Tab-separated table of C-alpha atoms in Angstrom:
chain	number	residue	atom	x	y	z
N	670	MET	CA	-14.622	15.775	2.067
N	671	SER	CA	-14.163	19.226	0.087
N	672	LEU	CA	-12.914	19.556	-3.532
N	673	VAL	CA	-11.902	23.202	-4.524
N	674	ASP	CA	-11.069	24.877	-7.350
N	675	ALA	CA	-7.075	24.743	-7.252
N	676	PRO	CA	-5.814	28.167	-8.027
N	677	SER	CA	-4.732	27.987	-11.771
N	678	TYR	CA	-8.045	25.717	-12.392
N	679	ARG	CA	-8.879	25.071	-15.896
N	680	GLY	CA	-11.430	23.875	-18.236
N	681	SER	CA	-11.305	22.857	-21.560
N	682	THR	CA	-14.319	22.080	-24.135
N	683	ALA	CA	-12.974	21.269	-27.080
N	684	PRO	CA	-10.335	18.296	-28.198
N	685	ALA	CA	-7.796	20.304	-30.643
N	686	ARG	CA	-7.386	16.918	-32.754
N	687	SER	CA	-9.439	13.780	-32.820
N	688	ILE	CA	-9.773	10.159	-34.503
N	689	ASN	CA	-12.541	7.348	-34.708
N	690	LEU	CA	-10.842	3.833	-33.938
N	691	GLN	CA	-12.647	1.247	-36.813
N	692	GLY	CA	-15.241	-1.376	-35.981
N	693	GLU	CA	-16.464	0.525	-33.358
N	694	ALA	CA	-13.892	-1.282	-31.244
N	695	TYR	CA	-13.470	0.532	-27.839
N	696	VAL	CA	-9.894	2.756	-27.174
N	697	LEU	CA	-8.313	-0.142	-23.735
N	698	SER	CA	-5.547	2.036	-23.344
N	699	ILE	CA	-2.985	4.658	-24.742
N	700	ALA	CA	0.972	4.723	-24.735
N	701	SER	CA	3.714	7.140	-26.064
N	702	SER	CA	6.637	5.360	-27.918
N	703	PRO	CA	9.333	7.905	-29.733
N	704	SER	CA	6.921	8.507	-33.003
N	705	TYR	CA	3.750	7.586	-32.495
N	706	TYR	CA	0.869	7.394	-30.169
N	707	ALA	CA	-0.171	3.992	-29.386
N	708	ALA	CA	-4.368	3.385	-28.719
N	709	SER	CA	-5.235	-0.751	-28.049
N	710	ALA	CA	-8.505	-1.732	-29.462
N	711	SER	CA	-11.253	-3.713	-27.877
N	712	SER	CA	-12.717	-7.262	-29.705
N	713	PRO	CA	-12.462	-7.765	-32.017
N	714	SER	CA	-9.577	-6.432	-33.477
N	715	ASN	CA	-7.707	-6.325	-30.447
N	716	ALA	CA	-5.361	-4.698	-32.106
N	717	ILE	CA	-3.066	-1.947	-31.818
N	718	HIS	CA	-3.204	1.643	-33.701
N	719	LEU	CA	-0.269	3.049	-34.155
N	720	PHE	CA	-1.571	7.451	-34.973
N	721	ASP	CA	1.487	10.202	-35.974
N	722	LYS	CA	2.116	12.459	-33.103
N	723	ALA	CA	1.639	15.852	-35.519
N	724	ARG	CA	-1.463	14.689	-37.310
N	725	LEU	CA	-2.636	11.579	-35.083
N	726	GLN	CA	-3.208	10.262	-38.458
N	727	ASN	CA	-3.357	6.418	-38.598
N	728	ALA	CA	0.259	5.501	-39.851
N	729	GLN	CA	0.384	1.255	-38.662
N	730	THR	CA	-1.548	-1.327	-37.346
N	731	LEU	CA	0.000	-3.374	-35.266
N	732	ALA	CA	-1.943	-7.407	-35.313
N	733	GLY	CA	-2.310	-6.859	-31.496
N	734	HIS	CA	-3.303	-9.995	-29.654
N	735	GLU	CA	-5.311	-13.406	-30.445
N	736	SER	CA	-7.893	-12.307	-27.816
N	737	SER	CA	-7.787	-9.101	-25.304
N	738	ILE	CA	-5.542	-7.094	-24.583
N	739	THR	CA	-4.914	-6.156	-20.521
N	740	THR	CA	-2.354	-3.924	-21.159
N	741	LEU	CA	0.092	-1.500	-23.150
N	742	ARG	CA	2.099	0.286	-21.794
N	743	SER	CA	5.846	2.587	-22.916
N	744	VAL	CA	9.438	0.729	-21.791
N	745	PRO	CA	12.888	3.102	-21.970
N	746	ASN	CA	14.551	-0.150	-22.128
N	747	VAL	CA	14.347	-4.494	-22.798
N	748	ALA	CA	17.515	-6.391	-22.335
N	749	ASN	CA	19.389	-3.554	-23.523
N	750	ALA	CA	18.260	-4.644	-26.936
N	751	VAL	CA	15.164	-2.733	-27.872
N	752	THR	CA	14.923	0.953	-26.724
N	753	HIS	CA	11.750	2.732	-26.104
N	754	ALA	CA	9.458	-0.194	-27.005
N	755	LEU	CA	6.046	-0.910	-27.057
N	756	LEU	CA	5.041	-3.975	-24.358
N	757	SER	CA	1.682	-5.561	-24.359
N	758	SER	CA	-0.164	-7.929	-22.977
N	759	GLY	CA	-3.254	-10.547	-23.658
N	760	LYS	CA	-5.276	-13.025	-22.487
N	761	ASP	CA	-4.271	-15.315	-24.901
N	762	GLY	CA	-1.580	-15.914	-22.822
N	763	ALA	CA	1.492	-13.700	-24.750
N	764	VAL	CA	3.773	-11.336	-23.261
N	765	LYS	CA	5.214	-8.969	-26.778
N	766	VAL	CA	7.912	-6.490	-27.125
N	767	TRP	CA	7.004	-4.300	-30.492
N	768	ASP	CA	9.318	-3.301	-33.001
N	769	GLU	CA	6.736	-0.484	-34.311
N	770	ARG	CA	9.643	0.431	-37.453
N	771	ALA	CA	9.135	-3.412	-38.573
N	772	GLY	CA	5.562	-3.812	-37.294
N	773	SER	CA	6.094	-6.535	-35.768
N	774	VAL	CA	6.827	-8.662	-32.825
N	775	ALA	CA	10.780	-8.069	-31.481
N	776	LEU	CA	9.899	-10.623	-28.741
N	777	ARG	CA	7.128	-12.951	-27.464
N	778	MET	CA	6.480	-14.534	-23.741
N	779	THR	CA	3.901	-17.081	-23.338
N	780	ALA	CA	2.511	-17.803	-19.893
N	781	SER	CA	1.309	-21.463	-20.089
N	782	THR	CA	0.827	-24.965	-17.441
N	783	ALA	CA	1.357	-28.202	-18.567
N	784	GLY	CA	0.506	-27.274	-22.472
N	785	THR	CA	-2.689	-24.868	-21.283
N	786	THR	CA	-2.455	-20.584	-22.603
N	787	ARG	CA	-2.774	-19.071	-19.305
N	788	GLY	CA	-4.685	-15.596	-19.606
N	789	LEU	CA	-2.737	-12.452	-18.827
N	790	LEU	CA	-3.817	-9.523	-17.410
N	791	SER	CA	-0.484	-7.124	-16.056
N	792	CYS	CA	2.511	-6.965	-16.795
N	793	ASP	CA	5.671	-4.895	-16.826
N	794	VAL	CA	9.457	-4.448	-17.514
N	795	SER	CA	11.880	-3.884	-14.748
N	796	ALA	CA	14.326	-0.545	-14.403
N	797	ASP	CA	17.067	-2.342	-15.657
N	798	GLY	CA	15.289	-4.434	-18.732
N	799	MET	CA	16.507	-7.519	-17.527
N	800	THR	CA	13.137	-8.864	-15.571
N	801	ILE	CA	10.018	-9.426	-17.355
N	802	ALA	CA	6.764	-9.575	-14.816
N	803	ALA	CA	3.366	-11.065	-15.779
N	804	GLY	CA	0.162	-12.224	-13.955
N	805	THR	CA	-2.886	-14.564	-14.422
N	806	GLU	CA	-5.401	-15.011	-14.361
N	807	LEU	CA	-7.203	-17.045	-11.941
N	808	GLN	CA	-7.220	-20.873	-13.599
N	809	GLY	CA	-8.505	-23.499	-11.474
N	810	ASP	CA	-6.616	-22.569	-7.890
N	811	ASP	CA	-3.930	-20.975	-9.249
N	812	ALA	CA	-2.994	-17.328	-10.189
N	813	SER	CA	0.751	-16.983	-10.891
N	814	ILE	CA	3.200	-13.954	-11.293
N	815	LEU	CA	5.697	-15.732	-14.174
N	816	TYR	CA	9.053	-13.540	-15.157
N	817	TRP	CA	11.434	-13.615	-18.072
N	818	ASP	CA	14.928	-13.247	-18.790
N	819	PRO	CA	14.215	-11.432	-21.823
N	820	ARG	CA	17.370	-12.186	-23.495
N	821	SER	CA	15.747	-16.207	-22.541
N	822	PRO	CA	12.202	-15.710	-23.657
N	823	ALA	CA	11.541	-19.354	-24.203
N	824	ALA	CA	10.351	-20.532	-20.993
N	825	PRO	CA	9.890	-17.945	-17.417
N	826	LEU	CA	12.612	-18.010	-15.033
N	827	ARG	CA	10.430	-18.089	-11.824
N	828	VAL	CA	6.525	-18.298	-11.507
N	829	HIS	CA	5.069	-17.132	-8.188
N	830	SER	CA	2.062	-18.931	-7.094
N	831	SER	CA	0.974	-18.027	-3.946
N	832	THR	CA	1.661	-13.884	-3.730
N	833	HIS	CA	-2.139	-13.506	-4.562
N	834	SER	CA	-5.004	-16.647	-4.521
N	835	ASP	CA	-7.115	-14.281	-7.631
N	836	ASP	CA	-6.490	-12.483	-10.604
N	837	ILE	CA	-4.009	-10.663	-10.632
N	838	THR	CA	-4.860	-7.388	-11.877
N	839	ALA	CA	-1.445	-4.706	-11.412
N	840	LEU	CA	2.117	-5.144	-11.878
N	841	HIS	CA	4.704	-2.017	-11.185
N	842	PHE	CA	8.105	-2.439	-10.758
N	843	PHE	CA	10.021	0.486	-8.476
N	844	ARG	CA	12.531	2.629	-10.808
N	845	PRO	CA	13.826	4.242	-8.231
N	846	ALA	CA	14.549	8.783	-8.819
N	847	ALA	CA	18.065	9.878	-9.514
N	848	SER	CA	18.360	11.194	-5.628
N	849	VAL	CA	17.233	7.762	-4.345
N	850	ILE	CA	19.992	5.345	-3.331
N	851	PRO	CA	19.256	2.201	-5.759
N	852	GLN	CA	18.226	-0.213	-4.212
N	853	SER	CA	19.203	-3.977	-4.571
N	854	GLY	CA	17.200	-5.720	-6.477
N	855	ASN	CA	14.219	-5.119	-8.135
N	856	VAL	CA	11.209	-4.562	-6.585
N	857	LEU	CA	7.753	-5.728	-7.679
N	858	LEU	CA	4.150	-3.683	-6.267
N	859	SER	CA	1.533	-6.605	-7.701
N	860	ALA	CA	-2.334	-6.170	-7.013
N	861	SER	CA	-5.079	-8.288	-7.289
N	862	SER	CA	-8.904	-9.587	-6.914
N	863	ASP	CA	-8.164	-11.306	-3.609
N	864	GLY	CA	-7.821	-7.895	-2.307
N	865	LEU	CA	-4.149	-7.758	-1.570
N	866	LEU	CA	-1.218	-5.613	-2.559
N	867	CYS	CA	1.886	-7.202	-2.055
N	868	THR	CA	6.051	-6.327	-3.063
N	869	SER	CA	8.012	-8.787	-4.145
N	870	ASN	CA	11.414	-8.969	-4.787
N	871	ALA	CA	11.212	-10.371	-8.467
N	872	ASP	CA	15.030	-11.324	-8.668
N	873	GLU	CA	14.547	-13.848	-5.279
N	874	ASP	CA	14.064	-17.514	-6.392
N	875	ASP	CA	12.481	-18.874	-3.219
N	876	GLU	CA	8.622	-17.302	-2.812
N	877	ASP	CA	8.647	-16.803	0.868
N	878	GLU	CA	11.559	-14.967	1.125
N	879	ALA	CA	10.551	-12.855	-2.367
N	880	GLY	CA	7.893	-11.339	-0.121
N	881	LEU	CA	8.120	-8.104	1.290
N	882	HIS	CA	5.640	-6.695	2.142
N	883	VAL	CA	1.020	-6.959	2.534
N	884	GLY	CA	-1.629	-4.718	2.385
N	885	ASN	CA	-5.599	-5.998	2.334
N	886	PHE	CA	-7.309	-3.761	1.032
N	887	GLY	CA	-10.529	-6.037	1.538
N	888	CYS	CA	-12.055	-5.951	-1.412
N	889	SER	CA	-11.290	-6.231	-5.208
N	890	VAL	CA	-8.434	-4.601	-6.716
N	891	ALA	CA	-9.094	-3.411	-10.528
N	892	GLN	CA	-6.126	-0.760	-10.080
N	893	ALA	CA	-2.581	0.479	-8.188
N	894	GLY	CA	0.763	1.873	-8.672
N	895	TRP	CA	3.723	3.448	-7.267
N	896	LEU	CA	3.442	7.752	-6.189
N	897	HIS	CA	6.776	9.202	-5.047
N	898	ASP	CA	7.657	12.165	-2.367
N	899	ARG	CA	10.178	14.812	-3.582
N	900	ALA	CA	12.911	12.899	-2.138
N	901	GLY	CA	11.290	10.729	-4.648
N	902	ARG	CA	11.124	7.697	-2.201
N	903	PRO	CA	7.713	5.651	-2.749
N	904	ALA	CA	3.635	5.010	-1.791
N	905	ALA	CA	1.611	3.280	-3.095
N	906	TRP	CA	-2.079	4.077	-4.192
N	907	ALA	CA	-4.482	1.553	-5.086
N	908	SER	CA	-8.468	1.668	-6.007
N	909	SER	CA	-11.180	-0.816	-6.390
N	910	ASP	CA	-14.395	-2.195	-8.343
N	911	MET	CA	-16.061	-0.168	-6.009
N	912	GLU	CA	-14.728	3.190	-6.715
N	913	THR	CA	-12.758	3.363	-3.551
N	914	PHE	CA	-9.048	4.908	-3.500
N	915	SER	CA	-6.359	4.437	-0.919
N	916	VAL	CA	-2.912	5.489	-0.464
N	917	TRP	CA	-0.312	3.377	1.336
N	918	THR	CA	2.898	3.436	3.252
N	919	THR	CA	6.544	1.550	1.534
N	920	GLU	CA	5.154	-0.983	3.944
N	921	LEU	CA	2.055	-1.152	2.692
N	922	ASP	CA	0.287	0.295	5.545
N	923	ARG	CA	-2.815	2.011	4.746
N	924	ILE	CA	-2.777	5.935	4.706
N	925	GLN	CA	-6.008	6.857	3.574
N	926	ASP	CA	-9.179	5.382	2.663
N	927	VAL	CA	-11.805	6.987	0.127
N	928	ASP	CA	-14.732	6.698	-2.232
N	929	ILE	CA	-13.275	8.871	-5.394
N	930	ARG	CA	-16.815	9.664	-6.501
N	931	GLN	CA	-17.151	11.741	-2.595
N	932	PRO	CA	-15.059	14.277	-3.322
N	933	SER	CA	-17.289	16.814	-5.826
N	934	VAL	CA	-17.764	20.766	-6.633
N	935	HIS	CA	-21.737	22.272	-6.875
N	936	ARG	CA	-22.196	25.584	-7.175
N	937	GLN	CA	-24.216	27.617	-9.846
N	938	ASP	CA	-21.443	28.163	-12.144
N	939	MET	CA	-19.638	24.791	-11.928
N	940	THR	CA	-20.292	21.151	-11.274
N	941	TRP	CA	-18.130	18.456	-11.096
N	942	VAL	CA	-19.268	14.607	-9.986
N	943	THR	CA	-16.516	12.392	-10.395
N	944	ASP	CA	-18.471	8.764	-11.478
N	945	TYR	CA	-15.189	6.228	-11.577
N	946	LEU	CA	-11.029	6.603	-11.670
N	947	ILE	CA	-9.634	6.420	-15.017
N	948	GLY	CA	-5.949	6.101	-13.622
N	949	CYS	CA	-3.330	8.081	-11.957
N	950	HIS	CA	0.021	9.835	-13.176
N	951	ASN	CA	3.153	10.363	-12.198
N	952	VAL	CA	3.825	14.354	-12.880
N	953	SER	CA	7.526	15.271	-13.724
N	954	ASP	CA	7.379	17.910	-11.007
N	955	PRO	CA	5.176	17.863	-8.058
N	956	ILE	CA	2.453	20.076	-8.608
N	957	GLY	CA	2.533	23.988	-6.091
N	958	ASP	CA	3.504	22.672	-2.405
N	959	ALA	CA	2.051	18.986	-2.910
N	960	ASP	CA	4.602	16.738	-1.551
N	961	ASN	CA	3.975	13.924	-3.596
N	962	ASP	CA	4.125	13.138	-7.727
N	963	LEU	CA	0.554	11.203	-8.450
N	964	CYS	CA	-2.458	13.567	-10.721
N	965	ILE	CA	-5.695	11.450	-10.738
N	966	PHE	CA	-7.640	11.092	-13.919
N	967	ALA	CA	-11.635	10.763	-13.019
N	968	GLY	CA	-14.573	10.175	-15.689
N	969	SER	CA	-18.110	11.402	-15.550
N	970	ASN	CA	-20.273	8.798	-17.457
N	971	GLU	CA	-20.915	11.775	-19.920
N	972	GLY	CA	-17.463	11.249	-20.935
N	973	ASP	CA	-15.913	14.558	-19.308
N	974	ILE	CA	-12.387	14.228	-17.441
N	975	ALA	CA	-10.790	16.032	-14.637
N	976	LEU	CA	-7.676	15.758	-13.360
N	977	ILE	CA	-7.482	15.731	-9.400
N	978	THR	CA	-4.556	15.760	-7.112
N	979	LYS	CA	-3.561	16.823	-3.161
N	980	SER	CA	-0.907	18.927	-1.354
N	981	THR	CA	-0.601	15.978	0.780
N	982	PHE	CA	-2.217	12.187	1.667
N	983	SER	CA	-1.086	12.263	5.468
N	984	ASP	CA	-3.416	14.914	6.386
N	985	PRO	CA	-7.740	13.348	5.366
N	986	ASN	CA	-8.584	16.595	6.131
N	987	ALA	CA	-6.199	19.011	3.250
N	988	PRO	CA	-8.780	18.992	0.431
N	989	TRP	CA	-8.930	18.104	-2.961
N	990	LEU	CA	-8.228	20.560	-5.497
N	991	LEU	CA	-10.142	20.213	-9.098
N	992	GLN	CA	-6.857	21.617	-11.643
N	993	HIS	CA	-8.661	20.928	-15.315
N	994	THR	CA	-11.620	19.271	-16.592
N	995	TRP	CA	-12.038	18.198	-20.664
N	996	CYS	CA	-15.452	17.996	-21.672
N	997	THR	CA	-18.126	17.605	-24.553
N	998	GLY	CA	-14.760	15.121	-25.938
N	999	HIS	CA	-16.565	11.970	-25.647
N	1000	VAL	CA	-19.533	10.468	-25.383
N	1001	GLY	CA	-19.904	7.637	-22.039
N	1002	VAL	CA	-17.690	5.742	-20.164
N	1003	VAL	CA	-13.579	6.937	-21.133
N	1004	ARG	CA	-11.176	3.656	-20.995
N	1005	ALA	CA	-7.913	5.577	-20.631
N	1006	VAL	CA	-6.043	8.651	-20.817
N	1007	LEU	CA	-1.959	9.735	-21.278
N	1008	TRP	CA	-0.486	12.925	-20.175
N	1009	ASP	CA	2.414	13.952	-22.903
N	1010	GLU	CA	3.689	16.159	-20.480
N	1011	ARG	CA	6.708	17.504	-22.863
N	1012	ASN	CA	4.182	18.321	-25.583
N	1013	ASN	CA	1.782	19.809	-23.477
N	1014	LEU	CA	-0.482	16.773	-24.800
N	1015	LEU	CA	-3.718	14.951	-23.277
N	1016	LEU	CA	-4.904	11.815	-25.146
N	1017	THR	CA	-7.902	9.960	-23.902
N	1018	GLY	CA	-9.743	7.330	-25.224
N	1019	GLY	CA	-13.476	5.955	-24.789
N	1020	GLU	CA	-15.945	3.683	-25.687
N	1021	ASP	CA	-17.406	6.040	-28.539
N	1022	SER	CA	-14.126	4.484	-30.408
N	1023	LYS	CA	-12.782	7.893	-30.046
N	1024	LEU	CA	-9.266	9.058	-29.895
N	1025	ASN	CA	-8.930	12.792	-29.039
N	1026	VAL	CA	-5.800	14.973	-27.844
N	1027	TRP	CA	-6.482	17.937	-25.778
N	1028	ALA	CA	-4.175	20.756	-24.841
N	1029	ALA	CA	-2.885	20.270	-21.202
N	1030	GLN	CA	-0.506	22.411	-19.682
N	1031	GLN	CA	0.645	21.876	-16.472
N	1032	PRO	CA	-0.841	23.612	-13.725
N	1033	GLN	CA	1.121	26.732	-12.452
N	1034	PRO	CA	3.056	26.374	-9.266
N	1035	VAL	CA	0.875	28.327	-7.109
N	1036	ALA	CA	1.075	27.015	-3.377
N	1037	SER	CA	-1.958	25.665	-1.885
N	1038	PRO	CA	-3.546	26.083	1.652
N	1039	GLY	CA	-1.140	24.222	4.712
N	1040	LYS	CA	2.191	22.506	4.590
N	1041	ALA	CA	3.457	19.634	2.886
N	1042	LYS	CA	3.987	16.903	4.659
N	1043	ARG	CA	5.446	14.062	3.316
N	1044	ILE	CA	3.626	10.655	3.197
N	1045	ASN	CA	6.967	8.603	4.319
N	1046	ASP	CA	10.134	8.790	5.491
N	1047	VAL	CA	10.852	4.711	4.634
N	1048	ASP	CA	14.396	3.437	2.165
N	1049	PRO	CA	11.801	1.562	0.433
N	1050	MET	CA	13.914	-1.083	0.857
N	1051	ASP	CA	13.858	-1.234	4.392
N	1052	VAL	CA	12.364	-5.465	4.626
N	1053	ASP	CA	10.279	-6.712	7.729
N	1054	GLU	CA	12.679	-9.683	8.896
N	1055	ASP	CA	9.777	-10.955	10.286
N	1056	GLY	CA	7.351	-11.444	7.145
N	1057	ASP	CA	5.192	-9.190	6.521
N	1058	ILE	CA	-1.338	4.545	-13.498
N	1059	SER	CA	-16.796	-1.688	-11.269
N	1060	ALA	CA	-13.006	1.199	-12.014
N	1061	ARG	CA	-13.002	-1.199	-15.351
N	1062	LYS	CA	-16.960	-0.993	-15.260
N	1063	LYS	CA	-18.030	-4.515	-16.971
N	1064	ARG	CA	-15.458	-3.076	-19.535
N	1065	ARG	CA	-16.097	-5.504	-22.909
N	1066	VAL	CA	-12.447	-6.387	-23.699
């Protein structure tokens, strides 16, 4: 399994700007709003810090959550009432939509069962902004996906408790590209410590009818998300607590499964060895002749970051391509990355409390070896009628 320099490979050895979070807190996740970059902090503050984009100065601090923040992301629309919003979830059982201008919570939903708060590990908002989903920790024998209509946030619309049997670690709604015929229904990708990847119709009340496809990774899933071919058709990726990385079809049939630490470079002039997956990014335009939009951000225990791609996942022999490395900006594990493609910047945050901003232009479209192949040619809503962005590194939160 080879990792080779991309024709446009670049290396960076110093961030353009850097700032430290207060109290030696870890940077857990990074998001972008129109005016600010946002970073969530680990305990004891569990705060969300907003930074001026031009100077990376701390402009505002949001109260965050009462306990660990598990999700922070930017969403384009919530109920056609809040645009370009920050969405967060926490182990305090709350999902919050933030009004950054007012510095307060615009919308709050709480996960509770019989008066008992249930910690949340993941959340997302549907493409139309009309459904919010959140995944709980395992409590007793139950781990649930809760769905809210944000226009009526007092109680969930529905609760699905049999999709997974352990912590629900990732939730991602499918957001169709303009070139794809819109599907009927909101498709939600979920992942869990039970080893399963599932897709569900989030608009269906009956949980048995809501299930679309199931894939069994066979190990605890730490992260998962969507990728797309050049026509916008989806597939899925997932990573495990043991640093295995896999790609799946729309029907959640496994295409490829690798140890993300195996692709490496050992040369006299350069060495790169991956120790863990930081996260993935869907690039606006596939790089070179790649048939997919997936960009993998990998980290080293020394605090270095690499951008790795693959021209196609349908050919197991296609080489992995090392597009860019960013070195010496962090000490220790890097927890979060955000690629701001519009401004050609990469933001990284880690256990050293640093938030760094680096130059990060998209690699030039130089063709890579081999003929590109599409991951799949299946409509995203082709439902089987018969049924069917540790990786967490024992992370302190």
